[in-house]
């Protein structure tokens, strides 16, 4: 019986690209229903970029396409395996595979670094906010802000920014933490409303560091 794919709550499923001849694992990315459909129709790998929140045709920029020979799903239906013939290196670094470095176990941390946790949390939050804007579920506070428009969203960012500053002036770390979380949440909504991604903000910060 064919495996039924299980798409997670973010409508994404991990996809592994494997060289059809050598068996080497080339890369891992994510797919949604639309990217899998395009992969099947075109015969080339399409993925979903979580950072840019858009479909991604592998090789469209570099010319290093992944021509799909076979598509498989694992026994639980929660991972896709693409057996491919790669036109050039699969990794954006120019390496044949993204798995070209040996993992240094001596540098392993039992808990993720705080900055990694923050990045992952904000990325997940941005995806949730985008989905709320798309679905506009009844009873959702996030959806209600989108319904009220940019002015109300901007007001909330100003309010939360002021409350964060006041908490800091009061030397109240617990309040600062809570208010900062509220600020980041509302700022994420404002970015979605403005059509600006977290990746755009990260690029701006990186450019300023140079």
Coordinates of C-alpha atoms in Angstrom, one line a residue:
X1 CA 0.0 0.0 0.0
X2 CA 1.4 3.4 -0.9
X3 CA 2.6 5.5 2.0
X4 CA 0.3 8.4 3.0
X5 CA 2.4 11.6 3.5
X6 CA 2.0 13.4 6.7
X7 CA 2.4 17.2 6.4
X8 CA 3.2 18.8 9.7
X9 CA 1.3 21.6 11.3
X10 CA 3.2 24.2 9.3
X11 CA 2.3 22.3 6.1
X12 CA 5.9 21.3 5.6
X13 CA 7.7 18.0 5.3
X14 CA 11.5 17.3 5.3
X15 CA 12.9 16.2 2.0
X16 CA 16.3 14.5 1.5
X17 CA 18.1 14.7 -1.9
X18 CA 20.2 11.6 -2.6
X19 CA 22.4 11.0 -5.6
X20 CA 20.7 8.3 -7.6
X21 CA 24.0 6.7 -8.7
X22 CA 26.3 7.0 -5.7
X23 CA 23.8 7.0 -2.9
X24 CA 25.5 10.1 -1.4
X25 CA 23.2 12.4 0.6
X26 CA 23.4 15.8 -1.1
X27 CA 21.1 18.1 0.9
X28 CA 18.1 18.4 3.1
X29 CA 15.3 21.0 2.7
X30 CA 11.6 21.3 3.2
X31 CA 8.7 20.8 0.9
X32 CA 5.0 21.7 1.0
X33 CA 2.1 20.5 -1.1
X34 CA 2.8 23.1 -3.9
X35 CA 6.5 22.4 -4.1
X36 CA 6.0 18.7 -4.2
X37 CA 3.4 19.1 -7.0
X38 CA 5.8 21.2 -9.0
X39 CA 8.6 18.7 -8.4
X40 CA 6.4 15.9 -9.8
X41 CA 5.2 18.0 -12.8
X42 CA 8.6 19.4 -13.8
X43 CA 10.9 16.5 -12.9
X44 CA 13.2 18.9 -11.0
X45 CA 13.4 19.5 -7.3
X46 CA 11.3 22.4 -5.8
X47 CA 11.4 23.2 -2.1
X48 CA 9.9 25.7 0.3
X49 CA 12.2 28.3 1.9
X50 CA 11.3 28.8 5.5
X51 CA 13.4 31.9 5.8
X52 CA 12.0 33.6 2.7
X53 CA 8.6 31.9 3.0
X54 CA 8.3 31.2 -0.7
X55 CA 8.8 28.3 -3.2
X56 CA 12.3 27.7 -4.2
X57 CA 13.3 26.0 -7.5
X58 CA 16.7 24.4 -6.8
X59 CA 19.2 25.6 -9.4
X60 CA 17.1 28.5 -10.7
X61 CA 19.9 30.9 -9.7
X62 CA 23.0 28.7 -9.8
X63 CA 22.1 26.4 -12.7
X64 CA 22.7 23.5 -10.4
X65 CA 19.4 21.7 -10.9
X66 CA 18.4 18.4 -9.2
X67 CA 16.7 16.2 -11.8
X68 CA 14.5 13.8 -9.9
X69 CA 14.7 10.1 -10.8
X70 CA 12.5 8.7 -8.1
X71 CA 10.4 9.9 -5.1
X72 CA 10.0 7.8 -2.0
X73 CA 8.5 8.4 1.4
X74 CA 9.7 6.7 4.6
X75 CA 7.6 4.1 6.4
X76 CA 5.9 6.7 8.7
X77 CA 5.1 9.1 5.8
X78 CA 6.8 12.1 7.4
X79 CA 10.0 12.3 5.3
X80 CA 10.4 12.5 1.5
X81 CA 13.5 11.0 -0.3
X82 CA 14.3 12.4 -3.7
X83 CA 16.7 10.3 -5.8
X84 CA 18.3 12.8 -8.2
X85 CA 20.9 13.4 -10.8
X86 CA 22.6 16.6 -9.9
X87 CA 23.7 19.2 -12.5
X88 CA 26.7 20.5 -10.5
X89 CA 27.2 20.8 -6.8
X90 CA 24.2 20.6 -4.6
X91 CA 25.5 22.8 -1.8
X92 CA 25.6 26.6 -2.1
X93 CA 29.2 26.5 -0.9
X94 CA 30.2 24.8 -4.1
X95 CA 30.6 21.4 -2.5
X96 CA 29.0 18.4 -4.0
X97 CA 27.1 17.7 -0.8
X98 CA 26.0 19.9 2.0
X99 CA 27.4 17.3 4.4
X100 CA 31.1 17.9 3.6
X101 CA 32.2 18.7 7.2
X102 CA 32.7 16.1 9.9
X103 CA 30.7 16.9 13.1
X104 CA 32.9 18.0 15.9
X105 CA 31.5 16.2 18.9
X106 CA 33.9 17.9 21.3
X107 CA 32.1 21.2 20.7
X108 CA 28.6 19.8 21.3
X109 CA 26.3 21.6 23.6
X110 CA 23.6 19.8 25.5
X111 CA 21.3 22.8 25.2
X112 CA 21.0 25.0 22.1
X113 CA 22.7 28.3 22.2
X114 CA 20.4 31.1 23.2
X115 CA 20.8 32.9 19.9
X116 CA 19.9 29.7 18.0
X117 CA 16.8 29.3 20.2
X118 CA 15.8 32.9 19.5
X119 CA 16.3 32.5 15.7
X120 CA 14.3 29.3 15.6
X121 CA 11.5 30.7 17.8
X122 CA 11.2 33.9 15.7
X123 CA 11.2 32.0 12.5
X124 CA 8.4 29.7 13.8
X125 CA 6.5 32.8 15.1
X126 CA 6.8 34.5 11.7
X127 CA 5.4 31.4 9.9
X128 CA 2.5 31.2 12.4
X129 CA 1.7 34.9 12.0
X130 CA 1.7 34.5 8.2
X131 CA -0.6 31.6 8.4
X132 CA -3.0 33.5 10.7
X133 CA -3.1 36.3 8.2
X134 CA -3.9 33.8 5.4
X135 CA -6.5 31.9 7.3
X136 CA -7.9 34.7 9.5
X137 CA -9.4 32.3 12.0
X138 CA -12.2 33.5 14.2
X139 CA -11.1 34.3 17.7
X140 CA -7.5 34.8 16.8
X141 CA -5.9 37.9 18.4
X142 CA -3.3 38.0 15.6
X143 CA -6.0 37.9 12.9
X144 CA -7.9 40.7 14.7
X145 CA -4.9 42.9 14.5
X146 CA -4.7 42.3 10.7
X147 CA -8.4 43.1 10.5
X148 CA -7.9 46.5 12.3
X149 CA -5.1 47.4 9.9
X150 CA -1.6 48.8 9.9
X151 CA -2.3 51.8 12.2
X152 CA -3.5 49.6 15.0
X153 CA -0.6 47.2 14.6
X154 CA 1.9 50.1 14.6
X155 CA 0.2 51.5 17.8
X156 CA 0.7 48.2 19.5
X157 CA 4.4 48.1 18.6
X158 CA 4.8 51.7 20.0
X159 CA 2.9 50.6 23.2
X160 CA 5.0 47.5 23.8
X161 CA 8.2 49.4 23.0
X162 CA 7.3 52.0 25.7
X163 CA 6.4 49.3 28.2
X164 CA 9.7 47.5 27.6
X165 CA 11.6 50.7 28.1
X166 CA 9.7 51.6 31.3
X167 CA 10.3 48.1 32.7
X168 CA 14.0 48.5 32.0
X169 CA 14.0 51.9 33.8
X170 CA 12.3 50.3 36.8
X171 CA 15.1 47.7 36.9
X172 CA 12.6 44.8 36.7
X173 CA 14.3 42.0 34.7
X174 CA 11.2 39.8 34.8
X175 CA 9.0 42.5 33.4
X176 CA 11.6 43.4 30.8
X177 CA 11.6 39.8 29.6
X178 CA 7.8 39.7 29.4
X179 CA 7.5 43.1 27.7
X180 CA 10.3 42.3 25.2
X181 CA 8.5 39.1 24.2
X182 CA 5.3 41.1 23.6
X183 CA 7.3 43.7 21.6
X184 CA 8.9 41.0 19.4
X185 CA 5.5 39.4 18.9
X186 CA 3.8 42.6 17.7
X187 CA 6.9 43.6 15.7
X188 CA 6.7 40.3 13.8
X189 CA 3.0 41.1 13.0
X190 CA 4.1 44.5 11.8
X191 CA 6.8 43.0 9.6
X192 CA 4.3 40.6 8.0
X193 CA 1.9 43.5 7.4
X194 CA 4.6 45.5 5.8
X195 CA 5.8 42.6 3.6
X196 CA 9.2 42.5 5.2
X197 CA 10.7 39.1 6.2
X198 CA 13.0 38.3 9.1
X199 CA 15.6 37.4 6.4
X200 CA 15.3 41.0 5.1
X201 CA 16.0 42.3 8.6
X202 CA 18.9 40.0 9.1
X203 CA 20.4 41.1 5.8
X204 CA 20.1 44.7 6.8
X205 CA 21.8 44.0 10.1
X206 CA 24.6 42.1 8.4
X207 CA 25.1 44.9 5.9
X208 CA 25.5 47.4 8.8
X209 CA 28.1 45.2 10.4
X210 CA 30.5 45.5 7.4

